[in-house]
Amino acid sequence: MKIIVLKFGGTSVGTVDRIKNVANIITSYIKKKYRVIVVSSAMSGVTNDLIRKSEKISNDFDVQELDVLLSTGEQIACSLLAGRLRHLGYNSRSWLAWQIPIITSGDYNSSRIININKNKIHKYLKSNGIPIITGFQGINNKSRVTTLGRGGSDTSAIMVAKFFKANKCIIYTDVAGVMTTDPRVFNKAKKIKVISYEEMLEMSSLGSKVMQSSSVQEARLNRIDVDVKSSFQNKSGTLITKRRNIINNKIITGVSSTKNDAKITLIGVKDKPGIAASIFKPLSDNNINVDMVVQNISSNGKETDLTFTIKSGDVNKTRKLIKLNKKINFKIMKVDKDVSKVSIIGVGMITTPGVTYRMFQSLSEKKINIMVISTSEIKISVLISKKHLVKAVAALHKEFSLNK
Ligand code: ASP
Ligand code: MG
């Protein structure tokens, strides 16, 4: 059996007309002799609306009931879709997660799929049925409905592809694919034709939210090829695959940027063993995510300066925690909220020397000052002033030939 998994996101099934369009996409694969398994999100806006309703009922809405509530959005979309396919003369029906069942474990609102029972769906596929499976939801060992966290229907689709050993998983969305950089920041952004799982993970953790990060992680672990493309136009999208499948002449695959970072500098910190730990422990205890860190070498062996970045939303809490922290001594705390992190990502940098230099050089040509640097095997990030963000992204996009 040639099995393909098609996942449709909220905007792709956002209106009755969009659902009719999606039904036609599904039948086009049937005509190509695929056995199609569909996974659908809720119609766009529905999940948010349900969350708002729960908040009006109680500011501490029960988590188990919240999952029952939120999972209903997918049920609506799936039955409408199955209804349309039946109208067109196809054999189709909706499958709620508990009917299959899709088994999850872990907390409510952020459960993980641990198993999918294949029997019923397999039989249904063999009888030429088109199963329309609700994304985002599962059932746990207490027979309660669970959900997988926002954007979780991506993960549902990848897991369905895994358990049914699908030849491919296609994620239909409202953008052309994964872009070289955020088109809202830089309008010359181009669609990436093929990207490795690792690069995609870096891109999504750095703010390009095309797919739920954990779904990319699952695809990577299970070596599932994923196509991301638009349901609004019939064009090829982005293939997410293993590095070995990629023949690429580009060193850098994408440039990503953030707008909601803040930089904290502690000047004149008493330099002694364990000092960094005493600064960061209370932050981590309070769920404040520290991203980039630099510590200067102290010139006199007694005092040093320490700079780190956090999300801007955490600035006030961080300020307070540092002031209250009896274990540390420093002279001045400086806070800068007008910073941006710009990163270049690409597996090509592993084997190509001089990438760091080229990045720094092209920023310096534009007179952009670099405040903090951090690197990983396939990523280099710099912190710059927010007012230079667009200029920096444009310069790097050009320097690494992403415009072509
Ligand atoms: N409907 C859910 C959400 O809005 C799941 C999804 O769309 O992937 O988060
Ligand atoms: Mg989504």
CSV table of C-alpha atoms and ligand atoms in Angstrom, one decimal:
chain,number,residue,atom,x,y,z
A,1,MET,CA,0.0,0.0,0.0
A,2,LYS,CA,1.3,3.4,-1.0
A,3,ILE,CA,0.2,5.5,2.0
A,4,ILE,CA,0.4,9.2,2.2
A,5,VAL,CA,-0.5,11.4,5.2
A,6,LEU,CA,-2.0,14.8,4.4
A,7,LYS,CA,-2.3,17.3,7.3
A,8,PHE,CA,-4.4,20.5,6.9
A,9,GLY,CA,-3.8,23.5,9.2
A,10,GLY,CA,-6.4,25.8,10.6
A,11,THR,CA,-6.5,28.4,7.7
A,12,SER,CA,-6.6,25.6,5.1
A,13,VAL,CA,-9.9,24.4,6.6
A,14,GLY,CA,-10.9,27.9,7.8
A,15,THR,CA,-14.1,28.3,5.9
A,16,VAL,CA,-16.6,26.1,4.1
A,17,ASP,CA,-15.1,27.1,0.8
A,18,ARG,CA,-11.6,26.2,2.0
A,19,ILE,CA,-12.9,22.8,3.2
A,20,LYS,CA,-14.3,22.2,-0.3
A,21,ASN,CA,-10.9,23.1,-1.8
A,22,VAL,CA,-9.1,20.8,0.6
A,23,ALA,CA,-11.5,17.9,-0.3
A,24,ASN,CA,-10.4,18.4,-4.0
A,25,ILE,CA,-6.7,18.2,-2.9
A,26,ILE,CA,-7.4,15.0,-1.1
A,27,THR,CA,-9.2,13.4,-4.1
A,28,SER,CA,-6.3,14.3,-6.4
A,29,TYR,CA,-4.1,11.9,-4.4
A,30,ILE,CA,-6.7,9.2,-4.5
A,31,LYS,CA,-6.6,9.6,-8.3
A,32,LYS,CA,-2.9,9.1,-8.2
A,33,LYS,CA,-3.6,5.7,-6.5
A,34,TYR,CA,-2.5,6.7,-3.0
A,35,ARG,CA,-4.2,5.5,0.2
A,36,VAL,CA,-4.7,8.7,1.9
A,37,ILE,CA,-4.9,9.4,5.6
A,38,VAL,CA,-6.0,12.9,6.5
A,39,VAL,CA,-5.2,14.7,9.7
A,40,SER,CA,-6.9,18.0,10.3
A,41,SER,CA,-6.7,21.0,12.7
A,42,ALA,CA,-9.6,22.9,13.9
A,43,MET,CA,-11.0,25.7,11.6
A,44,SER,CA,-8.8,28.8,12.3
A,45,GLY,CA,-9.7,30.8,15.3
A,46,VAL,CA,-11.9,28.1,16.9
A,47,THR,CA,-9.3,26.8,19.4
A,48,ASN,CA,-8.6,30.4,20.5
A,49,ASP,CA,-12.3,31.1,20.9
A,50,LEU,CA,-12.7,28.0,23.1
A,51,ILE,CA,-9.8,29.1,25.3
A,52,ARG,CA,-11.4,32.5,25.7
A,53,LYS,CA,-14.7,30.9,26.7
A,54,SER,CA,-13.0,28.7,29.3
A,55,GLU,CA,-11.4,31.8,30.7
A,56,LYS,CA,-14.7,33.5,31.1
A,57,ILE,CA,-16.1,30.4,32.9
A,58,SER,CA,-13.2,30.3,35.4
A,59,ASN,CA,-9.8,31.9,35.7
A,60,ASP,CA,-8.6,28.5,36.8
A,61,PHE,CA,-10.5,26.2,34.4
A,62,ASP,CA,-9.9,22.5,35.1
A,63,VAL,CA,-7.1,21.2,32.8
A,64,GLN,CA,-8.9,17.9,32.1
A,65,GLU,CA,-12.1,19.7,31.0
A,66,LEU,CA,-10.0,22.1,29.0
A,67,ASP,CA,-8.7,19.3,26.9
A,68,VAL,CA,-12.3,18.0,26.3
A,69,LEU,CA,-13.3,21.5,25.3
A,70,LEU,CA,-10.3,22.3,23.0
A,71,SER,CA,-10.4,18.9,21.2
A,72,THR,CA,-13.9,19.7,19.9
A,73,GLY,CA,-12.6,22.1,17.2
A,74,GLU,CA,-10.9,19.3,15.3
A,75,GLN,CA,-14.1,17.2,15.5
A,76,ILE,CA,-16.0,19.9,13.6
A,77,ALA,CA,-13.4,20.3,10.9
A,78,CYS,CA,-13.0,16.5,10.4
A,79,SER,CA,-16.8,15.8,10.0
A,80,LEU,CA,-17.2,18.7,7.6
A,81,LEU,CA,-14.3,17.4,5.5
A,82,ALA,CA,-15.6,13.8,5.6
A,83,GLY,CA,-19.1,15.1,4.7
A,84,ARG,CA,-17.7,16.9,1.7
A,85,LEU,CA,-15.8,13.9,0.4
A,86,ARG,CA,-19.0,11.8,0.8
A,87,HIS,CA,-20.9,14.5,-1.1
A,88,LEU,CA,-18.3,14.0,-3.9
A,89,GLY,CA,-19.0,10.3,-3.9
A,90,TYR,CA,-16.0,9.1,-1.9
A,91,ASN,CA,-16.0,6.7,1.0
A,92,SER,CA,-14.9,8.8,3.9
A,93,ARG,CA,-15.5,9.2,7.6
A,94,SER,CA,-14.1,11.1,10.6
A,95,TRP,CA,-12.1,9.4,13.3
A,96,LEU,CA,-11.8,11.0,16.7
A,97,ALA,CA,-8.6,10.0,18.5
A,98,TRP,CA,-10.3,7.9,21.1
A,99,GLN,CA,-12.1,5.8,18.4
A,100,ILE,CA,-8.8,4.7,16.9
A,101,PRO,CA,-7.4,5.0,19.6
A,102,ILE,CA,-4.4,7.4,19.7
A,103,ILE,CA,-2.8,6.8,23.1
A,104,THR,CA,-1.0,9.6,24.9
A,105,SER,CA,0.9,10.0,28.2
A,106,GLY,CA,2.0,13.0,30.1
A,107,ASP,CA,0.2,16.1,31.3
A,108,TYR,CA,-3.1,17.4,30.1
A,109,ASN,CA,-2.7,20.2,27.5
A,110,SER,CA,0.7,19.0,26.5
A,111,SER,CA,0.5,15.2,26.2
A,112,ARG,CA,2.7,13.0,24.0
A,113,ILE,CA,1.5,10.3,21.6
A,114,ILE,CA,3.0,6.9,22.7
A,115,ASN,CA,1.0,4.6,20.5
A,116,ILE,CA,-1.5,4.5,17.7
A,117,ASN,CA,-3.6,1.4,17.2
A,118,LYS,CA,-3.5,0.5,13.5
A,119,ASN,CA,-6.2,-2.1,13.1
A,120,LYS,CA,-9.4,-0.2,12.4
A,121,ILE,CA,-7.7,2.4,10.2
A,122,HIS,CA,-5.9,-0.3,8.2
A,123,LYS,CA,-9.1,-2.1,7.6
A,124,TYR,CA,-10.8,1.1,6.6
A,125,LEU,CA,-8.0,2.0,4.1
A,126,LYS,CA,-8.3,-1.5,2.6
A,127,SER,CA,-12.0,-0.9,2.0
A,128,ASN,CA,-11.0,2.2,0.0
A,129,GLY,CA,-12.1,4.5,2.8
A,130,ILE,CA,-10.5,7.9,3.4
A,131,PRO,CA,-10.1,8.3,7.1
A,132,ILE,CA,-10.2,11.9,8.4
A,133,ILE,CA,-8.4,11.9,11.8
A,134,THR,CA,-8.6,14.6,14.4
A,135,GLY,CA,-5.2,16.2,15.0
A,136,PHE,CA,-4.1,17.6,18.3
A,137,GLN,CA,-6.0,15.0,20.5
A,138,GLY,CA,-5.5,11.7,22.1
A,139,ILE,CA,-6.8,9.6,25.0
A,140,ASN,CA,-4.8,8.5,28.0
A,141,ASN,CA,-4.7,5.4,30.2
A,142,LYS,CA,-7.5,6.9,32.3
A,143,SER,CA,-9.7,7.1,29.2
A,144,ARG,CA,-9.7,10.8,29.3
A,145,VAL,CA,-9.3,13.1,26.3
A,146,THR,CA,-6.0,14.8,26.1
A,147,THR,CA,-4.4,17.4,23.8
A,148,LEU,CA,-0.9,17.8,22.5
A,149,GLY,CA,-0.2,21.5,23.0
A,150,ARG,CA,-0.8,24.4,20.6
A,151,GLY,CA,0.0,23.5,17.0
A,152,GLY,CA,-0.2,19.9,18.0
A,153,SER,CA,-1.9,18.6,14.9
A,154,ASP,CA,1.5,18.7,13.2
A,155,THR,CA,2.7,16.2,15.7
A,156,SER,CA,-0.4,14.0,15.2
A,157,ALA,CA,0.3,13.9,11.4
A,158,ILE,CA,4.0,13.0,11.9
A,159,MET,CA,3.0,10.2,14.4
A,160,VAL,CA,0.3,8.9,12.1
A,161,ALA,CA,3.0,8.8,9.3
A,162,LYS,CA,5.3,6.9,11.6
A,163,PHE,CA,2.9,4.3,12.8
A,164,PHE,CA,1.4,3.6,9.3
A,165,LYS,CA,4.8,3.7,7.7
A,166,ALA,CA,3.6,6.3,5.2
A,167,ASN,CA,5.8,7.1,2.2
A,168,LYS,CA,5.4,10.7,2.9
A,169,CYS,CA,3.7,13.3,5.1
A,170,ILE,CA,2.5,16.6,3.6
A,171,ILE,CA,1.8,19.5,5.8
A,172,TYR,CA,-0.6,21.9,4.1
A,173,THR,CA,-0.5,25.4,5.5
A,174,ASP,CA,-1.1,29.0,4.5
A,175,VAL,CA,2.4,29.9,3.5
A,176,ALA,CA,4.4,28.7,0.4
A,177,GLY,CA,6.8,26.7,2.6
A,178,VAL,CA,9.7,27.4,4.9
A,179,MET,CA,11.2,30.7,4.0
A,180,THR,CA,14.9,31.8,4.0
A,181,THR,CA,13.9,34.5,6.5
A,182,ASP,CA,10.7,36.1,7.9
A,183,PRO,CA,9.1,37.8,4.9
A,184,ARG,CA,7.6,40.4,7.3
A,185,VAL,CA,11.1,41.5,8.2
A,186,PHE,CA,12.6,41.2,4.7
A,187,ASN,CA,10.4,41.1,1.6
A,188,LYS,CA,13.1,39.4,-0.6
A,189,ALA,CA,12.7,36.2,1.5
A,190,LYS,CA,12.7,33.1,-0.7
A,191,LYS,CA,11.2,29.7,-0.3
A,192,ILE,CA,13.7,27.1,0.8
A,193,LYS,CA,13.4,24.0,-1.5
A,194,VAL,CA,15.0,21.5,0.9
A,195,ILE,CA,16.1,21.8,4.5
A,196,SER,CA,17.5,19.2,7.0
A,197,TYR,CA,15.6,18.4,10.2
A,198,GLU,CA,18.4,20.0,12.2
A,199,GLU,CA,18.3,23.2,10.3
A,200,MET,CA,14.5,23.3,10.6
A,201,LEU,CA,14.7,22.8,14.3
A,202,GLU,CA,17.0,25.7,14.6
A,203,MET,CA,14.8,27.8,12.4
A,204,SER,CA,11.7,27.0,14.5
A,205,SER,CA,13.4,27.5,17.8
A,206,LEU,CA,14.6,30.9,16.5
A,207,GLY,CA,11.2,32.1,15.7
A,208,SER,CA,10.1,30.8,12.3
A,209,LYS,CA,6.9,29.0,13.3
A,210,VAL,CA,5.8,26.9,10.4
A,211,MET,CA,5.5,23.7,12.3
A,212,GLN,CA,5.4,22.7,16.0
A,213,SER,CA,9.0,22.1,17.0
A,214,SER,CA,8.3,18.8,18.7
A,215,SER,CA,6.8,17.5,15.4
A,216,VAL,CA,10.0,18.3,13.6
A,217,GLN,CA,11.9,16.4,16.3
A,218,GLU,CA,9.6,13.4,15.9
A,219,ALA,CA,10.0,13.5,12.1
A,220,ARG,CA,13.8,13.6,12.6
A,221,LEU,CA,13.8,10.7,15.1
A,222,ASN,CA,11.7,8.6,12.7
A,223,ARG,CA,13.4,9.8,9.5
A,224,ILE,CA,10.1,10.8,7.9
A,225,ASP,CA,10.2,13.1,4.9
A,226,VAL,CA,7.9,16.0,5.4
A,227,ASP,CA,6.7,18.4,2.7
A,228,VAL,CA,5.4,21.8,3.8
A,229,LYS,CA,3.3,23.6,1.3
A,230,SER,CA,0.4,25.9,0.7
A,231,SER,CA,-3.2,24.7,0.2
A,232,PHE,CA,-3.9,28.0,-1.5
A,233,GLN,CA,-1.8,27.4,-4.5
A,234,ASN,CA,-0.6,24.4,-6.5
A,235,LYS,CA,3.1,24.8,-6.1
A,236,SER,CA,5.9,22.8,-4.7
A,237,GLY,CA,6.8,23.7,-1.1
A,238,THR,CA,9.8,22.8,1.2
A,239,LEU,CA,11.0,19.3,1.8
A,240,ILE,CA,12.3,18.6,5.3
A,241,THR,CA,14.6,15.6,5.1
A,242,LYS,CA,17.8,14.0,6.4
A,243,ARG,CA,21.1,15.7,5.6
A,244,ARG,CA,22.2,12.9,3.4
A,245,ASN,CA,19.4,13.6,0.9
A,246,ILE,CA,20.5,17.1,0.4
A,247,ILE,CA,22.8,18.2,-2.3
A,248,ASN,CA,23.2,21.9,-1.7
A,249,ASN,CA,25.6,24.4,-2.9
A,250,LYS,CA,24.5,26.9,-0.3
A,251,ILE,CA,26.5,27.2,3.0
A,252,ILE,CA,23.6,29.0,4.8
A,253,THR,CA,20.0,27.9,4.5
A,254,GLY,CA,18.3,30.6,6.4
A,255,VAL,CA,18.6,33.8,8.5
A,256,SER,CA,16.3,34.1,11.4
A,257,SER,CA,15.7,37.0,13.8
A,258,THR,CA,13.9,37.8,17.1
A,259,LYS,CA,12.4,41.0,18.3
A,260,ASN,CA,11.5,40.2,21.9
A,261,ASP,CA,14.9,39.7,23.5
A,262,ALA,CA,16.4,41.9,26.2
A,263,LYS,CA,20.0,42.2,27.4
A,264,ILE,CA,21.1,42.5,31.0
A,265,THR,CA,24.6,43.5,32.0
A,266,LEU,CA,26.0,43.3,35.5
A,267,ILE,CA,29.0,45.4,35.9
A,268,GLY,CA,31.6,44.9,38.6
A,269,VAL,CA,30.5,41.4,39.7
A,270,LYS,CA,32.8,39.9,42.4
A,271,ASP,CA,34.7,37.2,40.5
A,272,LYS,CA,34.7,34.0,42.5
A,273,PRO,CA,33.9,30.3,41.7
A,274,GLY,CA,30.2,29.6,41.5
A,275,ILE,CA,29.2,33.1,40.8
A,276,ALA,CA,27.5,32.4,37.5
A,277,ALA,CA,25.6,29.6,39.1
A,278,SER,CA,24.4,31.8,41.9
A,279,ILE,CA,23.1,34.4,39.4
A,280,PHE,CA,21.4,31.9,37.1
A,281,LYS,CA,19.9,29.5,39.6
A,282,PRO,CA,17.1,31.8,40.8
A,283,LEU,CA,16.3,32.7,37.2
A,284,SER,CA,16.0,29.0,36.2
A,285,ASP,CA,13.9,28.3,39.4
A,286,ASN,CA,11.5,31.0,38.2
A,287,ASN,CA,11.3,29.6,34.6
A,288,ILE,CA,13.2,32.5,33.1
A,289,ASN,CA,15.0,31.3,30.1
A,290,VAL,CA,18.6,32.6,29.8
A,291,ASP,CA,19.8,32.5,26.2
A,292,MET,CA,23.1,34.1,25.3
A,293,VAL,CA,25.8,34.6,28.0
A,294,VAL,CA,29.1,36.3,28.0
A,295,GLN,CA,31.5,36.9,30.8
A,296,ASN,CA,34.5,39.1,30.4
A,297,ILE,CA,37.9,38.0,31.7
A,298,SER,CA,38.4,40.1,34.8
A,299,SER,CA,41.3,42.4,34.3
A,300,ASN,CA,42.2,42.7,38.0
A,301,GLY,CA,41.2,39.1,39.0
A,302,LYS,CA,38.6,40.5,41.4
A,303,GLU,CA,35.7,41.8,39.3
A,304,THR,CA,34.1,41.0,36.0
A,305,ASP,CA,31.2,42.0,33.8
A,306,LEU,CA,28.5,39.5,32.9
A,307,THR,CA,26.0,40.0,30.1
A,308,PHE,CA,23.1,37.7,29.2
A,309,THR,CA,19.9,37.8,27.3
A,310,ILE,CA,16.3,36.8,28.3
A,311,LYS,CA,12.9,37.4,26.8
A,312,SER,CA,11.7,41.0,27.2
A,313,GLY,CA,8.6,39.8,29.0
A,314,ASP,CA,10.9,38.5,31.8
A,315,VAL,CA,12.8,41.8,32.4
A,316,ASN,CA,11.0,43.0,35.5
A,317,LYS,CA,11.0,39.6,37.2
A,318,THR,CA,14.7,39.2,36.4
A,319,ARG,CA,15.6,42.6,37.8
A,320,LYS,CA,13.8,41.9,41.0
A,321,LEU,CA,15.4,38.5,41.4
A,322,ILE,CA,18.9,39.9,40.9
A,323,LYS,CA,18.3,42.7,43.3
A,324,LEU,CA,17.0,40.3,46.0
A,325,ASN,CA,19.9,37.8,45.4
A,326,LYS,CA,22.1,38.0,48.5
A,327,LYS,CA,24.7,35.7,47.1
A,328,ILE,CA,25.9,38.1,44.5
A,329,ASN,CA,27.7,41.5,44.6
A,330,PHE,CA,27.8,43.9,41.6
A,331,LYS,CA,28.1,47.6,41.0
A,332,ILE,CA,25.6,48.4,38.2
A,333,MET,CA,22.8,46.6,36.4
A,334,LYS,CA,22.1,47.7,32.9
A,335,VAL,CA,19.0,46.7,31.0
A,336,ASP,CA,18.6,47.1,27.2
A,337,LYS,CA,15.2,46.0,25.7
A,338,ASP,CA,16.0,47.3,22.2
A,339,VAL,CA,18.0,44.3,21.1
A,340,SER,CA,17.5,41.7,18.4
A,341,LYS,CA,19.1,38.3,17.9
A,342,VAL,CA,20.0,37.6,14.3
A,343,SER,CA,21.2,34.1,13.4
A,344,ILE,CA,22.5,32.3,10.3
A,345,ILE,CA,21.7,28.6,10.0
A,346,GLY,CA,23.2,26.0,7.8
A,347,VAL,CA,24.8,22.6,7.9
A,348,GLY,CA,27.1,23.9,5.2
A,349,MET,CA,29.1,25.8,7.9
A,350,ILE,CA,30.4,22.6,9.4
A,351,THR,CA,32.6,22.0,6.4
A,352,THR,CA,33.1,25.5,5.2
A,353,PRO,CA,35.7,27.7,6.9
A,354,GLY,CA,35.4,31.4,7.2
A,355,VAL,CA,31.6,31.6,7.7
A,356,THR,CA,31.9,33.5,11.0
A,357,TYR,CA,34.3,35.9,9.5
A,358,ARG,CA,32.0,36.6,6.5
A,359,MET,CA,29.1,37.2,8.9
A,360,PHE,CA,31.0,39.7,11.1
A,361,GLN,CA,32.5,41.4,8.1
A,362,SER,CA,29.2,42.0,6.3
A,363,LEU,CA,27.7,43.4,9.5
A,364,SER,CA,30.6,45.6,10.1
A,365,GLU,CA,30.4,47.0,6.5
A,366,LYS,CA,26.9,48.1,7.4
A,367,LYS,CA,28.3,49.7,10.6
A,368,ILE,CA,26.3,47.3,12.8
A,369,ASN,CA,27.8,46.7,16.2
A,370,ILE,CA,27.8,43.1,17.6
A,371,MET,CA,27.1,43.0,21.3
A,372,VAL,CA,27.0,39.2,22.0
A,373,ILE,CA,27.9,36.2,20.0
A,374,SER,CA,26.9,32.6,20.4
A,375,THR,CA,27.4,29.6,18.1
A,376,SER,CA,26.5,26.0,17.7
A,377,GLU,CA,27.6,23.5,15.1
A,378,ILE,CA,25.1,24.8,12.5
A,379,LYS,CA,24.2,28.2,13.7
A,380,ILE,CA,25.9,31.6,14.5
A,381,SER,CA,23.9,34.1,16.4
A,382,VAL,CA,24.7,37.7,17.2
A,383,LEU,CA,22.9,40.3,19.3
A,384,ILE,CA,22.5,43.7,17.8
A,385,SER,CA,20.6,46.8,18.3
A,386,LYS,CA,17.0,46.4,17.2
A,387,LYS,CA,17.1,49.4,15.0
A,388,HIS,CA,19.6,47.6,12.7
A,389,LEU,CA,17.5,44.4,12.4
A,390,VAL,CA,16.3,44.8,8.8
A,391,LYS,CA,19.6,46.1,7.6
A,392,ALA,CA,21.4,43.1,9.2
A,393,VAL,CA,19.0,40.5,7.8
A,394,ALA,CA,19.3,42.1,4.3
A,395,ALA,CA,23.1,42.1,4.5
A,396,LEU,CA,23.4,38.5,5.6
A,397,HIS,CA,20.7,37.3,3.1
A,398,LYS,CA,22.8,38.9,0.3
A,399,GLU,CA,26.2,37.8,1.6
A,400,PHE,CA,25.2,34.1,1.7
A,401,SER,CA,23.4,34.3,-1.7
A,402,LEU,CA,20.0,33.5,-0.4
A,403,ASN,CA,18.4,36.1,-2.8
A,404,LYS,CA,19.0,33.7,-5.7
B,1,ASP,N1,-6.2,23.5,16.9
B,1,ASP,C1,-5.0,23.4,17.7
B,1,ASP,C2,-4.4,24.8,17.8
B,1,ASP,O1,-4.9,25.7,17.4
B,1,ASP,C3,-4.0,22.5,17.1
B,1,ASP,C4,-3.4,22.8,15.8
B,1,ASP,O2,-3.9,23.7,15.1
B,1,ASP,O3,-2.4,22.3,15.4
B,1,ASP,O4,-3.4,24.9,18.5
B,2,MG,MG,-0.3,25.0,12.9
